[in-house]
PDB file of C-alpha atoms in Angstrom:
ATOM      1  CA  ARG A   1      79.200  21.467 -61.267  1.00 88.00           C
ATOM      2  CA  ALA A   2      78.200  21.770 -57.632  1.00 93.00           C
ATOM      3  CA  TYR A   3      80.169  23.658 -55.030  1.00 93.00           C
ATOM      4  CA  VAL A   4      79.839  24.187 -51.279  1.00 97.00           C
ATOM      5  CA  ASN A   5      79.828  27.454 -49.367  1.00 96.00           C
ATOM      6  CA  GLU A   6      81.572  26.046 -46.293  1.00 95.00           C
ATOM      7  CA  SER A   7      80.500  28.963 -44.106  1.00 95.00           C
ATOM      8  CA  LEU A   8      76.847  27.925 -44.626  1.00 97.00           C
ATOM      9  CA  CYS A   9      77.325  24.148 -44.583  1.00 98.00           C
ATOM     10  CA  VAL A  10      76.357  22.373 -41.347  1.00 98.00           C
ATOM     11  CA  GLY A  11      77.571  18.937 -42.462  1.00 98.00           C
ATOM     12  CA  CYS A  12      74.126  17.327 -42.203  1.00 98.00           C
ATOM     13  CA  GLY A  13      74.829  14.854 -45.013  1.00 98.00           C
ATOM     14  CA  HIS A  14      71.556  15.238 -46.918  1.00 97.00           C
ATOM     15  CA  CYS A  15      73.415  16.164 -50.105  1.00 98.00           C
ATOM     16  CA  GLU A  16      75.682  13.135 -49.783  1.00 98.00           C
ATOM     17  CA  LYS A  17      72.671  10.822 -49.437  1.00 98.00           C
ATOM     18  CA  VAL A  18      70.833  12.127 -52.521  1.00 97.00           C
ATOM     19  CA  CYS A  19      73.782  12.358 -54.913  1.00 97.00           C
ATOM     20  CA  PRO A  20      73.240   9.651 -57.554  1.00 96.00           C
ATOM     21  CA  TYR A  21      76.893   9.908 -58.634  1.00 96.00           C
ATOM     22  CA  LYS A  22      78.442   9.531 -55.156  1.00 97.00           C
ATOM     23  CA  ALA A  23      80.297  12.793 -55.822  1.00 98.00           C
ATOM     24  CA  ILE A  24      79.854  14.227 -52.313  1.00 98.00           C
ATOM     25  CA  GLU A  25      81.352  13.250 -48.997  1.00 98.00           C
ATOM     26  CA  ILE A  26      81.169  14.806 -45.554  1.00 98.00           C
ATOM     27  CA  VAL A  27      84.599  15.644 -44.159  1.00 98.00           C
ATOM     28  CA  GLU A  28      85.843  17.071 -40.882  1.00 97.00           C
ATOM     29  CA  VAL A  29      87.671  20.343 -41.564  1.00 95.00           C
ATOM     30  CA  ALA A  30      88.218  21.284 -37.921  1.00 95.00           C
ATOM     31  CA  PRO A  31      87.399  19.677 -34.580  1.00 96.00           C
ATOM     32  CA  GLY A  32      83.596  19.509 -34.469  1.00 94.00           C
ATOM     33  CA  LYS A  33      83.182  21.153 -37.911  1.00 96.00           C
ATOM     34  CA  ARG A  34      82.007  18.883 -40.717  1.00 97.00           C
ATOM     35  CA  VAL A  35      81.215  20.072 -44.229  1.00 98.00           C
ATOM     36  CA  ALA A  36      80.294  18.611 -47.586  1.00 98.00           C
ATOM     37  CA  ARG A  37      83.043  18.228 -50.147  1.00 98.00           C
ATOM     38  CA  VAL A  38      82.275  17.809 -53.859  1.00 98.00           C
ATOM     39  CA  HIS A  39      84.469  15.582 -56.018  1.00 97.00           C
ATOM     40  CA  GLU A  40      84.242  17.594 -59.215  1.00 92.00           C
ATOM     41  CA  VAL A  41      85.351  14.747 -61.476  1.00 94.00           C
ATOM     42  CA  GLU A  42      82.348  12.646 -60.423  1.00 96.00           C
ATOM     43  CA  CYS A  43      79.834  15.532 -60.248  1.00 95.00           C
ATOM     44  CA  GLU A  44      77.472  15.684 -63.228  1.00 92.00           C
ATOM     45  CA  GLY A  45      75.733  18.897 -62.142  1.00 90.00           C
ATOM     46  CA  CYS A  46      72.287  17.293 -61.795  1.00 90.00           C
ATOM     47  CA  GLY A  47      71.240  19.619 -58.951  1.00 90.00           C
ATOM     48  CA  ALA A  48      69.872  16.998 -56.557  1.00 94.00           C
ATOM     49  CA  CYS A  49      72.246  18.180 -53.829  1.00 96.00           C
ATOM     50  CA  ALA A  50      71.367  21.860 -54.265  1.00 93.00           C
ATOM     51  CA  ALA A  51      67.645  21.095 -54.186  1.00 91.00           C
ATOM     52  CA  THR A  52      68.076  19.150 -50.933  1.00 94.00           C
ATOM     53  CA  CYS A  53      70.358  21.611 -49.108  1.00 96.00           C
ATOM     54  CA  ARG A  54      68.426  23.236 -46.263  1.00 96.00           C
ATOM     55  CA  THR A  55      70.983  25.975 -45.632  1.00 97.00           C
ATOM     56  CA  GLY A  56      71.679  27.017 -49.227  1.00 94.00           C
ATOM     57  CA  ALA A  57      75.320  25.980 -48.889  1.00 97.00           C
ATOM     58  CA  MET A  58      75.234  23.654 -51.893  1.00 96.00           C
ATOM     59  CA  GLN A  59      74.924  25.479 -55.192  1.00 91.00           C
ATOM     60  CA  LEU A  60      75.576  24.881 -58.858  1.00 88.00           C
ATOM     61  CA  ARG A  61      77.991  27.045 -60.779  1.00 83.00           C
ATOM     62  CA  HIS A  62      76.287  29.247 -63.358  1.00 74.00           C
ATOM     63  CA  PHE A  63      72.753  28.317 -62.235  1.00 66.00           C
ATOM     64  CA  LYS A  64      70.385  30.140 -59.901  1.00 71.00           C
ATOM     65  CA  ASP A  65      68.249  28.172 -57.410  1.00 70.00           C
ATOM     66  CA  ASN A  66      65.041  28.722 -59.387  1.00 76.00           C
ATOM     67  CA  GLN A  67      66.729  27.388 -62.539  1.00 76.00           C
ATOM     68  CA  VAL A  68      67.836  24.247 -60.721  1.00 71.00           C
ATOM     69  CA  LEU A  69      64.354  23.695 -59.295  1.00 78.00           C
ATOM     70  CA  ALA A  70      62.756  24.167 -62.718  1.00 81.00           C
ATOM     71  CA  GLN A  71      65.169  21.647 -64.194  1.00 75.00           C
ATOM     72  CA  LEU A  72      64.365  19.107 -61.466  1.00 78.00           C
ATOM     73  CA  MET A  73      60.626  19.640 -61.821  1.00 82.00           C
ATOM     74  CA  GLY A  74      60.942  19.007 -65.543  1.00 83.00           C
ATOM     75  CA  LEU A  75      62.776  15.751 -64.893  1.00 79.00           C
ATOM     76  CA  LEU A  76      60.146  14.679 -62.367  1.00 81.00           C
ATOM     77  CA  GLY A  77      57.289  15.567 -64.689  1.00 77.00           C
ATOM     78  CA  GLY A  78      55.949  18.309 -62.416  1.00 61.00           C
TER      79      GLY A  78
END
């Protein structure tokens, strides 16, 4: 499942847009501070959000970035 390192998240919303399961939303946690929040029940751990995250805030539990990218490349036929 995906999780967010809130100290790295800038709340850009890219992860929310690419999630095919609609498991991510951007929430305001403090005035002017927005972060991604993962709904773990809906998250299928596909890695689309982690691959899109420009700050490295979105990660998958038990997977390293290169493992996620390899998995995505395999799905895309690359």
